[in-house]
CSV table of C-alpha atoms and ligand atoms in Angstrom, one decimal:
chain,number,residue,atom,x,y,z
A,20,MET,CA,23.0,-28.6,30.5
A,21,ARG,CA,24.9,-28.0,27.3
A,22,ASP,CA,24.3,-30.1,24.2
A,23,VAL,CA,25.0,-30.0,20.6
A,24,ILE,CA,22.3,-30.0,18.0
A,25,PRO,CA,21.0,-31.0,15.6
A,26,GLN,CA,21.7,-34.7,15.3
A,27,ASP,CA,20.8,-35.1,11.7
A,28,ARG,CA,23.5,-32.9,10.1
A,29,ASN,CA,25.5,-34.4,7.3
A,30,PRO,CA,28.5,-35.9,9.0
A,31,GLU,CA,30.6,-34.8,6.1
A,32,GLN,CA,29.8,-31.2,6.9
A,33,ALA,CA,30.7,-31.4,10.5
A,34,GLY,CA,34.3,-30.4,9.9
A,35,GLY,CA,36.1,-27.3,11.1
A,36,GLY,CA,36.1,-23.8,9.8
A,37,SER,CA,33.0,-21.7,9.5
A,38,ASP,CA,30.9,-24.9,9.3
A,39,SER,CA,32.0,-26.4,12.5
A,40,PRO,CA,29.2,-27.5,15.0
A,41,ILE,CA,27.6,-24.8,17.1
A,42,GLU,CA,26.8,-25.2,20.7
A,43,LEU,CA,23.3,-24.3,21.9
A,44,ASN,CA,22.1,-24.1,25.4
A,45,LEU,CA,19.5,-26.8,25.4
A,46,GLN,CA,17.5,-26.9,28.6
A,47,PRO,CA,16.2,-30.0,30.3
A,48,ALA,CA,12.5,-30.6,29.8
A,49,ALA,CA,11.4,-29.2,33.1
A,50,PRO,CA,13.1,-25.9,33.9
A,51,ALA,CA,13.5,-24.8,37.5
A,52,ARG,CA,10.7,-22.6,38.6
A,53,GLU,CA,13.1,-20.3,40.4
A,54,ARG,CA,15.2,-19.6,37.3
A,55,GLY,CA,13.9,-16.4,35.9
A,56,PHE,CA,14.1,-15.0,32.4
A,57,ASP,CA,13.6,-11.5,31.1
A,58,TYR,CA,11.9,-12.9,28.0
A,59,LEU,CA,10.0,-16.1,27.1
A,60,ILE,CA,9.9,-16.4,23.3
A,61,VAL,CA,7.5,-18.9,21.8
A,62,GLY,CA,8.7,-20.2,18.4
A,63,ALA,CA,12.3,-20.7,17.2
A,64,GLY,CA,11.6,-19.6,13.6
A,65,PHE,CA,12.8,-16.4,12.0
A,66,ALA,CA,10.7,-14.1,14.2
A,67,GLY,CA,11.6,-15.8,17.5
A,68,SER,CA,15.3,-16.4,16.7
A,69,VAL,CA,16.0,-12.9,15.5
A,70,LEU,CA,14.4,-11.4,18.7
A,71,ALA,CA,16.2,-13.9,20.9
A,72,GLU,CA,19.5,-13.0,19.4
A,73,ARG,CA,19.0,-9.2,19.5
A,74,LEU,CA,17.7,-9.2,23.1
A,75,ALA,CA,20.5,-11.4,24.3
A,76,ALA,CA,23.4,-9.8,22.4
A,77,GLY,CA,22.0,-6.3,22.1
A,78,LEU,CA,20.5,-5.8,25.5
A,79,ASN,CA,22.1,-8.5,27.6
A,80,LYS,CA,18.7,-10.0,28.4
A,81,ARG,CA,18.2,-13.6,29.5
A,82,VAL,CA,15.9,-15.4,27.0
A,83,LEU,CA,14.2,-18.7,27.0
A,84,VAL,CA,13.0,-19.9,23.5
A,85,VAL,CA,10.5,-22.7,23.3
A,86,ASP,CA,9.3,-24.5,20.3
A,87,ARG,CA,6.9,-27.4,20.1
A,88,ARG,CA,8.7,-28.9,17.1
A,89,PRO,CA,11.9,-31.0,17.7
A,90,HIS,CA,14.1,-28.5,15.9
A,91,ILE,CA,14.9,-24.8,15.5
A,92,GLY,CA,14.3,-22.8,12.3
A,93,GLY,CA,10.5,-22.9,12.1
A,94,ASN,CA,9.4,-23.5,8.6
A,95,ALA,CA,12.8,-22.7,7.2
A,96,TYR,CA,14.3,-25.7,8.9
A,97,ASP,CA,16.6,-27.8,6.6
A,98,HIS,CA,18.4,-31.0,7.2
A,99,TYR,CA,20.2,-33.8,5.4
A,100,ASP,CA,17.9,-36.7,4.5
A,101,ASP,CA,18.9,-40.4,4.6
A,102,ALA,CA,20.6,-40.1,1.3
A,103,GLY,CA,22.7,-37.2,2.5
A,104,VAL,CA,20.9,-34.5,0.4
A,105,LEU,CA,20.1,-31.2,2.1
A,106,ILE,CA,16.3,-30.8,2.0
A,107,HIS,CA,13.8,-28.3,3.4
A,108,ARG,CA,11.3,-30.2,5.6
A,109,TYR,CA,8.6,-27.6,5.0
A,110,GLY,CA,9.0,-27.0,1.3
A,111,PRO,CA,11.4,-24.9,-0.7
A,112,HIS,CA,12.7,-21.7,1.0
A,113,ILE,CA,14.4,-19.2,-1.3
A,114,PHE,CA,15.8,-16.1,0.3
A,115,HIS,CA,15.3,-12.9,-1.6
A,116,THR,CA,15.0,-9.3,-0.4
A,117,ASN,CA,15.6,-5.7,-1.5
A,118,SER,CA,16.8,-4.8,2.0
A,119,GLN,CA,20.6,-4.3,2.5
A,120,ARG,CA,19.9,-4.0,6.2
A,121,ILE,CA,18.3,-7.4,6.4
A,122,VAL,CA,21.1,-9.0,4.4
A,123,ASP,CA,23.7,-7.3,6.6
A,124,TYR,CA,22.0,-8.6,9.8
A,125,LEU,CA,21.7,-12.2,8.6
A,126,SER,CA,25.3,-12.1,7.2
A,127,ARG,CA,26.5,-12.1,10.8
A,128,PHE,CA,25.4,-15.7,11.0
A,129,THR,CA,26.0,-17.1,7.6
A,130,GLU,CA,27.9,-16.9,4.4
A,131,TRP,CA,25.9,-17.0,1.2
A,132,ARG,CA,25.6,-18.8,-2.1
A,133,PRO,CA,24.2,-16.7,-5.0
A,134,TYR,CA,21.1,-18.4,-6.3
A,135,GLU,CA,18.4,-17.1,-8.6
A,136,HIS,CA,15.3,-19.2,-8.5
A,137,ARG,CA,13.6,-20.3,-11.8
A,138,VAL,CA,10.2,-21.9,-12.1
A,139,LEU,CA,8.5,-23.6,-15.0
A,140,ALA,CA,4.8,-24.3,-15.3
A,141,GLN,CA,3.4,-27.5,-16.8
A,142,VAL,CA,0.8,-26.1,-19.2
A,143,ASP,CA,-0.7,-27.6,-22.4
A,144,GLY,CA,1.8,-30.4,-22.4
A,145,GLN,CA,4.9,-28.3,-22.1
A,146,GLN,CA,7.0,-26.6,-19.5
A,147,VAL,CA,7.1,-22.8,-19.9
A,148,PRO,CA,8.5,-20.0,-17.7
A,149,ILE,CA,6.3,-18.6,-14.9
A,150,PRO,CA,6.1,-15.6,-14.3
A,151,ILE,CA,4.6,-15.4,-17.8
A,152,ASN,CA,7.1,-13.7,-20.0
A,153,ARG,CA,7.8,-13.2,-23.7
A,154,THR,CA,9.2,-16.7,-24.0
A,155,THR,CA,6.1,-18.2,-22.4
A,156,LEU,CA,3.8,-16.4,-24.9
A,157,ASN,CA,6.0,-17.4,-27.9
A,158,ARG,CA,6.1,-21.1,-26.8
A,159,LEU,CA,2.5,-21.4,-25.9
A,160,TYR,CA,1.0,-19.8,-28.9
A,161,GLY,CA,3.8,-20.4,-31.5
A,162,LEU,CA,4.4,-16.6,-31.8
A,163,ASN,CA,7.6,-14.7,-32.6
A,164,LEU,CA,7.3,-11.7,-30.3
A,165,THR,CA,10.7,-10.1,-30.3
A,166,THR,CA,10.4,-6.8,-28.3
A,167,ASP,CA,8.9,-5.7,-25.0
A,168,GLU,CA,6.5,-3.5,-27.0
A,169,GLU,CA,5.2,-6.4,-29.1
A,170,ALA,CA,4.6,-8.6,-26.0
A,171,ALA,CA,2.9,-5.7,-24.2
A,172,ASP,CA,0.6,-5.1,-27.2
A,173,TYR,CA,-0.2,-8.8,-27.3
A,174,LEU,CA,-1.1,-8.9,-23.6
A,175,ALA,CA,-3.1,-5.7,-23.9
A,176,SER,CA,-5.1,-7.3,-26.8
A,177,ARG,CA,-6.0,-10.3,-24.5
A,178,ALA,CA,-6.5,-8.3,-21.3
A,179,GLU,CA,-10.1,-7.9,-20.0
A,180,PRO,CA,-10.2,-4.6,-18.1
A,181,VAL,CA,-11.8,-4.9,-14.6
A,182,GLU,CA,-13.0,-1.6,-13.2
A,183,ASP,CA,-12.6,-2.3,-9.5
A,184,ILE,CA,-9.7,-4.7,-8.9
A,185,ARG,CA,-10.3,-6.3,-5.6
A,186,THR,CA,-9.7,-10.1,-6.0
A,187,SER,CA,-7.0,-12.4,-7.2
A,188,GLU,CA,-9.1,-13.1,-10.2
A,189,ASP,CA,-9.6,-9.4,-11.1
A,190,VAL,CA,-6.0,-8.6,-11.0
A,191,VAL,CA,-4.9,-11.4,-13.4
A,192,VAL,CA,-7.8,-11.2,-15.8
A,193,ASN,CA,-7.3,-7.4,-16.0
A,194,GLY,CA,-3.7,-7.8,-16.8
A,195,ILE,CA,-3.5,-10.8,-19.2
A,196,GLY,CA,-7.1,-12.0,-19.9
A,197,ARG,CA,-9.2,-15.0,-19.0
A,198,GLU,CA,-7.5,-17.6,-21.1
A,199,LEU,CA,-4.0,-17.2,-19.6
A,200,TYR,CA,-5.6,-16.7,-16.1
A,201,GLU,CA,-7.3,-20.1,-16.5
A,202,LYS,CA,-4.2,-21.9,-17.7
A,203,PHE,CA,-1.8,-20.6,-15.1
A,204,PHE,CA,-3.7,-19.2,-12.1
A,205,ARG,CA,-7.2,-20.5,-11.6
A,206,GLY,CA,-6.4,-24.2,-11.0
A,207,TYR,CA,-3.3,-23.6,-9.0
A,208,THR,CA,-5.0,-21.1,-6.8
A,209,ARG,CA,-8.1,-23.3,-6.2
A,210,LYS,CA,-5.8,-26.2,-5.2
A,211,GLN,CA,-3.5,-24.1,-3.1
A,212,TRP,CA,-6.1,-22.2,-1.1
A,213,GLY,CA,-9.2,-24.4,-1.5
A,214,LEU,CA,-10.9,-21.2,-2.7
A,215,ASP,CA,-11.6,-19.7,-6.1
A,216,PRO,CA,-9.3,-16.7,-6.9
A,217,SER,CA,-12.4,-14.5,-6.9
A,218,GLN,CA,-12.7,-15.2,-3.1
A,219,LEU,CA,-9.1,-14.2,-2.4
A,220,ASP,CA,-7.5,-10.8,-1.9
A,221,LYS,CA,-5.7,-9.5,-5.0
A,222,SER,CA,-2.4,-9.5,-3.1
A,223,VAL,CA,-2.2,-13.3,-3.4
A,224,THR,CA,-1.8,-13.6,-7.2
A,225,SER,CA,-0.2,-10.2,-7.4
A,226,ARG,CA,2.9,-11.9,-5.9
A,227,VAL,CA,3.5,-13.3,-9.4
A,228,PRO,CA,4.0,-10.6,-12.0
A,229,THR,CA,3.8,-10.8,-15.8
A,230,ARG,CA,6.7,-9.7,-17.9
A,231,THR,CA,7.1,-8.5,-21.4
A,232,ASN,CA,10.9,-9.3,-21.5
A,233,THR,CA,12.6,-12.7,-21.4
A,234,ASP,CA,13.7,-12.5,-17.7
A,235,ASP,CA,12.8,-16.0,-16.4
A,236,ARG,CA,13.8,-15.5,-12.8
A,237,TYR,CA,11.0,-16.0,-10.2
A,238,PHE,CA,12.2,-13.0,-8.2
A,239,THR,CA,13.8,-9.7,-9.3
A,240,ASP,CA,15.0,-8.6,-5.8
A,241,THR,CA,18.4,-7.0,-5.5
A,242,PHE,CA,19.6,-9.8,-3.2
A,243,GLN,CA,18.9,-13.5,-4.1
A,244,GLN,CA,21.0,-15.9,-2.2
A,245,MET,CA,20.9,-19.0,0.0
A,246,PRO,CA,22.7,-19.5,3.3
A,247,ARG,CA,25.8,-21.3,2.2
A,248,HIS,CA,25.6,-24.0,4.9
A,249,GLY,CA,21.8,-24.1,5.1
A,250,TYR,CA,19.2,-22.3,7.2
A,251,THR,CA,19.5,-24.5,10.3
A,252,ARG,CA,23.2,-23.8,10.6
A,253,MET,CA,22.4,-20.1,10.4
A,254,PHE,CA,19.8,-20.4,13.2
A,255,GLU,CA,22.2,-22.3,15.3
A,256,ARG,CA,24.6,-19.4,15.1
A,257,MET,CA,21.9,-16.9,16.0
A,258,LEU,CA,20.8,-18.9,19.0
A,259,SER,CA,24.2,-19.8,20.2
A,260,HIS,CA,24.6,-17.1,22.9
A,261,PRO,CA,25.2,-17.8,26.6
A,262,ASN,CA,22.1,-15.8,27.5
A,263,ILE,CA,19.8,-17.9,25.3
A,264,LYS,CA,18.3,-21.2,26.4
A,265,VAL,CA,16.4,-23.3,23.9
A,266,MET,CA,13.8,-25.9,24.8
A,267,LEU,CA,12.5,-28.0,21.9
A,268,ASN,CA,9.5,-30.4,21.9
A,269,THR,CA,8.0,-28.0,24.3
A,270,ASP,CA,4.6,-26.3,23.9
A,271,TYR,CA,4.1,-22.9,25.4
A,272,ARG,CA,1.2,-24.2,27.5
A,273,GLU,CA,3.5,-26.7,29.2
A,274,VAL,CA,5.8,-24.1,30.5
A,275,ARG,CA,3.8,-20.9,31.0
A,276,ASN,CA,3.1,-21.7,34.6
A,277,GLU,CA,6.5,-23.2,35.2
A,278,VAL,CA,8.9,-20.5,34.1
A,279,GLN,CA,9.3,-17.0,35.4
A,280,TYR,CA,9.7,-14.3,32.9
A,281,ASP,CA,8.9,-10.6,32.6
A,282,HIS,CA,7.7,-10.5,29.0
A,283,LEU,CA,6.3,-12.9,26.5
A,284,ILE,CA,7.0,-12.8,22.7
A,285,TYR,CA,4.6,-15.1,20.9
A,286,CYS,CA,5.3,-16.2,17.3
A,287,GLY,CA,2.6,-18.9,17.2
A,288,PRO,CA,-1.0,-18.5,15.9
A,289,ILE,CA,-2.6,-15.5,17.7
A,290,ASP,CA,-6.0,-17.1,17.7
A,291,GLU,CA,-4.6,-20.2,19.5
A,292,TYR,CA,-3.1,-18.0,22.2
A,293,PHE,CA,-6.5,-16.5,23.0
A,294,GLY,CA,-8.2,-19.9,23.0
A,295,TYR,CA,-10.0,-19.1,19.7
A,296,CYS,CA,-12.3,-16.8,21.7
A,297,PHE,CA,-13.6,-15.1,18.5
A,298,GLY,CA,-13.5,-18.2,16.4
A,299,LYS,CA,-10.6,-19.8,14.4
A,300,LEU,CA,-8.6,-17.8,12.0
A,301,PRO,CA,-8.4,-19.8,8.8
A,302,TYR,CA,-5.0,-21.1,7.7
A,303,ARG,CA,-4.1,-23.3,4.7
A,304,SER,CA,-1.9,-26.2,5.2
A,305,LEU,CA,0.2,-28.5,3.0
A,306,ARG,CA,1.3,-32.1,3.1
A,307,PHE,CA,4.9,-32.5,1.9
A,308,GLU,CA,5.9,-35.7,0.2
A,309,HIS,CA,9.7,-35.9,0.2
A,310,LYS,CA,11.3,-38.4,-2.3
A,311,SER,CA,14.8,-39.5,-2.6
A,312,LEU,CA,15.6,-40.5,-6.2
A,313,ASP,CA,18.4,-42.6,-7.5
A,314,GLN,CA,19.4,-40.2,-10.2
A,315,ALA,CA,21.5,-37.0,-10.2
A,316,GLN,CA,18.9,-34.7,-11.5
A,317,PHE,CA,15.1,-34.8,-11.7
A,318,GLN,CA,14.0,-31.6,-13.4
A,319,ALA,CA,15.5,-28.6,-15.2
A,320,VAL,CA,14.9,-26.0,-12.6
A,321,GLY,CA,14.4,-25.6,-8.8
A,322,THR,CA,10.6,-25.7,-9.0
A,323,VAL,CA,8.0,-26.9,-11.5
A,324,ASN,CA,4.4,-25.7,-11.0
A,325,TYR,CA,1.4,-27.9,-11.9
A,326,PRO,CA,-1.6,-25.6,-12.3
A,327,ALA,CA,-3.9,-28.2,-13.8
A,328,GLU,CA,-6.7,-29.0,-11.3
A,329,ASP,CA,-6.6,-32.7,-12.0
A,330,VAL,CA,-3.1,-33.0,-10.7
A,331,PRO,CA,-3.4,-33.2,-6.9
A,332,TYR,CA,-0.1,-31.4,-6.1
A,333,THR,CA,0.8,-27.8,-6.9
A,334,ARG,CA,4.5,-28.0,-7.4
A,335,ILE,CA,7.6,-30.2,-7.2
A,336,SER,CA,10.9,-28.7,-6.0
A,337,GLU,CA,14.4,-30.2,-6.3
A,338,TYR,CA,16.8,-28.9,-3.7
A,339,LYS,CA,20.1,-29.4,-5.4
A,340,HIS,CA,19.3,-26.5,-7.7
A,341,LEU,CA,18.8,-24.3,-4.6
A,342,THR,CA,21.8,-25.5,-2.6
A,343,GLY,CA,24.3,-26.3,-5.3
A,344,GLN,CA,25.0,-29.6,-3.6
A,345,GLU,CA,26.7,-32.2,-5.7
A,346,HIS,CA,25.5,-35.7,-5.1
A,347,PRO,CA,24.8,-38.8,-7.2
A,348,LYS,CA,21.2,-38.8,-5.8
A,349,THR,CA,18.6,-36.1,-5.7
A,350,SER,CA,15.7,-35.2,-3.5
A,351,VAL,CA,12.4,-33.6,-4.3
A,352,THR,CA,9.3,-32.5,-2.5
A,353,TYR,CA,5.7,-32.6,-3.8
A,354,GLU,CA,3.3,-30.1,-2.1
A,355,TYR,CA,-0.3,-31.3,-1.6
A,356,PRO,CA,-2.5,-28.5,-0.3
A,357,SER,CA,-4.7,-29.4,2.6
A,358,ALA,CA,-7.3,-27.9,5.0
A,359,GLU,CA,-5.9,-30.0,7.9
A,360,GLY,CA,-2.4,-29.8,9.4
A,361,ASP,CA,0.1,-27.3,10.6
A,362,PRO,CA,-1.0,-23.6,9.9
A,363,TYR,CA,1.3,-22.6,7.0
A,364,TYR,CA,-0.5,-19.9,5.2
A,365,PRO,CA,-2.8,-17.1,6.6
A,366,ILE,CA,-5.5,-16.7,4.1
A,367,PRO,CA,-5.8,-13.1,2.8
A,368,ARG,CA,-9.4,-12.2,2.4
A,369,PRO,CA,-11.4,-9.4,3.9
A,370,GLU,CA,-13.4,-11.4,6.5
A,371,ASN,CA,-10.2,-13.0,7.8
A,372,ALA,CA,-8.5,-9.5,8.1
A,373,GLU,CA,-11.6,-8.4,10.1
A,374,LEU,CA,-11.4,-11.4,12.4
A,375,TYR,CA,-7.6,-10.8,12.9
A,376,LYS,CA,-8.3,-7.2,13.8
A,377,ARG,CA,-10.4,-8.4,16.7
A,378,TYR,CA,-7.6,-10.5,18.0
A,379,GLN,CA,-5.1,-7.7,17.4
A,380,LYS,CA,-7.2,-5.4,19.5
A,381,LEU,CA,-7.3,-8.0,22.3
A,382,ALA,CA,-3.5,-8.3,22.0
A,383,ASP,CA,-3.1,-4.6,22.3
A,384,GLU,CA,-5.1,-4.7,25.5
A,385,THR,CA,-3.2,-7.6,26.9
A,386,PRO,CA,-0.1,-6.4,28.9
A,387,GLY,CA,3.2,-8.3,28.9
A,388,VAL,CA,2.9,-10.1,25.6
A,389,THR,CA,3.9,-9.1,22.0
A,390,PHE,CA,2.8,-11.0,18.9
A,391,VAL,CA,5.2,-11.2,15.9
A,392,GLY,CA,5.8,-13.3,12.8
A,393,ARG,CA,3.7,-14.8,10.1
A,394,LEU,CA,1.3,-16.6,12.6
A,395,GLY,CA,1.5,-14.1,15.4
A,396,THR,CA,0.4,-11.2,13.1
A,397,TYR,CA,-1.6,-13.3,10.6
A,398,LYS,CA,0.4,-11.9,7.6
A,399,TYR,CA,1.4,-13.7,4.4
A,400,TYR,CA,5.0,-12.7,5.0
A,401,ASN,CA,8.2,-13.9,3.3
A,402,MET,CA,11.3,-14.6,5.4
A,403,ASP,CA,12.9,-11.2,4.9
A,404,GLN,CA,9.7,-9.5,5.9
A,405,VAL,CA,9.5,-11.5,9.1
A,406,VAL,CA,13.2,-10.6,9.8
A,407,GLY,CA,12.3,-6.9,9.1
A,408,GLN,CA,9.3,-7.1,11.4
A,409,ALA,CA,11.4,-8.6,14.2
A,410,LEU,CA,14.2,-6.1,13.9
A,411,ALA,CA,11.6,-3.3,14.0
A,412,LEU,CA,10.1,-4.7,17.2
A,413,TYR,CA,13.6,-5.0,18.7
A,414,LYS,CA,14.3,-1.4,17.8
A,415,ARG,CA,11.2,-0.3,19.7
A,416,ILE,CA,12.2,-2.5,22.7
A,417,GLU,CA,15.7,-1.0,22.6
A,418,GLU,CA,14.5,2.5,22.4
A,419,ALA,CA,12.1,1.9,25.3
A,420,ALA,CA,15.0,0.4,27.4
A,421,GLN,CA,17.2,3.4,26.6
A,422,GLY,CA,14.3,5.7,27.6
A,423,VAL,CA,14.1,3.9,30.9
A,424,ALA,CA,17.8,4.1,31.4
A,425,VAL,CA,17.9,7.8,30.6
A,426,SER,CA,15.0,8.5,33.0
A,427,GLU,CA,16.7,6.4,35.7
A,428,GLU,CA,19.9,8.4,35.3
A,429,ALA,CA,17.9,11.6,35.5
A,430,GLY,CA,16.3,10.3,38.7
A,431,LEU,CA,19.6,9.5,40.2
A,432,ALA,CA,21.1,12.8,39.2
A,433,ALA,CA,18.1,14.6,40.7
A,434,GLN,CA,18.6,12.7,44.0
A,435,SER,CA,22.3,13.5,44.3
B,528,FAD,P1,7.5,-20.0,11.7
B,528,FAD,O1,8.6,-20.3,10.9
B,528,FAD,O2,6.2,-20.7,11.4
B,528,FAD,O3,7.9,-20.3,13.2
B,528,FAD,C1,6.9,-20.3,14.3
B,528,FAD,C2,7.3,-21.4,15.2
B,528,FAD,O4,6.5,-21.3,16.4
B,528,FAD,C3,7.1,-22.8,14.7
B,528,FAD,O5,8.4,-23.5,14.7
B,528,FAD,C4,6.1,-23.5,15.6
B,528,FAD,O6,6.4,-24.8,15.9
B,528,FAD,C5,6.3,-22.6,16.9
B,528,FAD,N1,5.1,-22.6,17.7
B,528,FAD,C6,3.9,-22.2,17.4
B,528,FAD,N2,3.0,-22.3,18.4
B,528,FAD,C7,3.7,-22.8,19.5
B,528,FAD,C8,3.4,-23.1,20.8
B,528,FAD,N3,2.2,-22.9,21.3
B,528,FAD,N4,4.4,-23.5,21.6
B,528,FAD,C9,5.7,-23.7,21.1
B,528,FAD,N5,6.0,-23.4,19.8
B,528,FAD,C10,5.1,-22.9,19.0
B,528,FAD,N6,9.5,-17.3,2.5
B,528,FAD,C11,10.5,-16.8,1.7
B,528,FAD,O7,11.0,-15.7,1.9
B,528,FAD,N7,10.9,-17.5,0.6
B,528,FAD,C12,10.4,-18.7,0.2
B,528,FAD,O8,10.8,-19.3,-0.7
B,528,FAD,C13,9.4,-19.2,1.1
B,528,FAD,N8,8.8,-20.4,0.8
B,528,FAD,C14,7.9,-20.9,1.6
B,528,FAD,C15,7.3,-22.2,1.3
B,528,FAD,C16,6.4,-22.7,2.2
B,528,FAD,C17,5.8,-24.1,1.8
B,528,FAD,C18,5.9,-22.0,3.3
B,528,FAD,C19,4.8,-22.6,4.2
B,528,FAD,C20,6.4,-20.8,3.6
B,528,FAD,C21,7.4,-20.2,2.8
B,528,FAD,N9,8.0,-19.0,3.1
B,528,FAD,C22,9.0,-18.5,2.2
B,528,FAD,C23,7.6,-18.2,4.3
B,528,FAD,C24,8.5,-18.5,5.5
B,528,FAD,O9,8.3,-19.8,5.8
B,528,FAD,C25,8.0,-17.6,6.6
B,528,FAD,O10,8.1,-16.2,6.2
B,528,FAD,C26,8.9,-17.7,7.9
B,528,FAD,O11,9.3,-19.0,8.1
B,528,FAD,C27,8.0,-17.2,9.1
B,528,FAD,O12,8.8,-17.2,10.2
B,528,FAD,P2,8.1,-17.1,11.6
B,528,FAD,O13,9.1,-17.2,12.7
B,528,FAD,O14,7.1,-16.0,11.6
B,528,FAD,O15,7.1,-18.4,11.7
B,529,UDP,N1,0.0,-18.8,-8.4
B,529,UDP,C1,-0.6,-19.4,-9.4
B,529,UDP,N2,0.1,-20.1,-10.3
B,529,UDP,C2,1.4,-20.3,-10.3
B,529,UDP,C3,2.1,-19.6,-9.2
B,529,UDP,C4,1.4,-18.9,-8.3
B,529,UDP,O1,-1.9,-19.3,-9.5
B,529,UDP,O2,2.0,-20.9,-11.2
B,529,UDP,C5,-0.7,-18.0,-7.4
B,529,UDP,C6,-1.3,-18.9,-6.3
B,529,UDP,O3,-2.5,-18.4,-5.8
B,529,UDP,C7,-0.2,-18.8,-5.3
B,529,UDP,C8,0.2,-17.3,-5.4
B,529,UDP,O4,0.1,-17.1,-6.8
B,529,UDP,O5,-0.6,-19.2,-4.0
B,529,UDP,C9,1.5,-16.9,-4.8
B,529,UDP,O6,2.5,-17.7,-5.4
B,529,UDP,P1,3.9,-17.9,-4.7
B,529,UDP,O7,4.8,-18.7,-5.6
B,529,UDP,O8,4.4,-16.6,-4.2
B,529,UDP,O9,3.5,-18.8,-3.4
B,529,UDP,P2,4.3,-19.4,-2.2
B,529,UDP,O10,5.7,-19.6,-2.6
B,529,UDP,O11,4.2,-18.3,-1.1
B,529,UDP,O12,3.6,-20.6,-1.8
């Protein structure tokens, strides 16, 4: 069966040119048992879609992709809401990377719109740049720091050196001192993770640097850009290959005994795959509150962070900044952290890494299945890192396939 998805595209966008609808092979709910696939891929997010595309287009493999959600794209899925504004169902996704190779690969499926993300933090009654920079310090403390050196000296005077930097508290207090840590990091982190920063690996708050200049961009990567027609359209193009079938609203467990395949690529939670045999790996979830507003603009930048602990959400994002869409209305998303719900964030702390290692060992000992992606490898990865991980896995598969081909040829040559 061939079908066209998704249904909820903006009808205005469904014209010709590079943005014309893409056809996917959507399978009926119950696949024929006799139909065999080379690969069954669980998860139609970045990890699963990149691998499906590569295996189909690069190695001519027959691939079935299943996802239990009603759409492709995983957490990067975007769609037009009722007002016609392009929103991200699972919170704001901003593409940034230093890898030319990853940009080149994704550029086969999308054009880009340059976009540099800016974030303000609501602190002490005003909105100031985060990452903390010279402007932040000047505004917050009524200072007039004019050079990098002055700002560096100021931060050094506030920093409280920590000998052994292990936690997300250590790394910030060591860099900028306790007061700024409490204003910008402690409350936000406690809300976001349900843990104190002292209980989290330093890698978490290290994602947000401190600057002595006035650069107010959230990221400094070489490439900062958004798929021009959205993420979902990019995924449609990746998956639109005659060798790829996609089944949505389908859990792996529903099809594992129904479909014949040689190899499984699993992009869901690794602990779930193994029936939580060593216990549950902790994940943090979010509840997204999407609002459509009858005004053209809501806030000055793409995201405003709310680190205060008495505000229940962590941040509000307004998509039109990200997408550049012009529209008389605007749409925003509030993020409320939650212990319950879809697993969005692996939680980086030593005991969780230990538990993951036990699952990883079991995975290594389980033939025929490979785990990949943010949930499959329990890594707090950005989109580009997941693409990089999937491309690296593909390369290993390709090399192994070439090795087999070479040895088969050698075998034939020896026989003749
Ligand atoms: P996912 O996108 O999670 O895809 C996994 C898929 O597997 C899901 O669709 C799920 O339904 C499916 N699945 C799981 N189990 C099963 C099963 N048993 N059967 C069938 N299907 C199953 N990254 C950035 O680079 N920039 C950002 O700005 C950014 N912002 C983010 C904001 C939020 C709120 C979140 C949560 C993440 C953000 N990320 C961002 C990270 C980004 O979402 C991930 O790096 C990326 O989406 C991971 O891709 P993936 O394929 O590994 O996993
Ligand atoms: N963080 C914070 N205050 C902020 C922004 C970030 O304390 O204003 C901390 C918080 O622990 C957060 C982490 O830094 O989870 C990483 O922030 P990032 O914006 O990278 O989070 P993501 O976009 O992945 O949710």
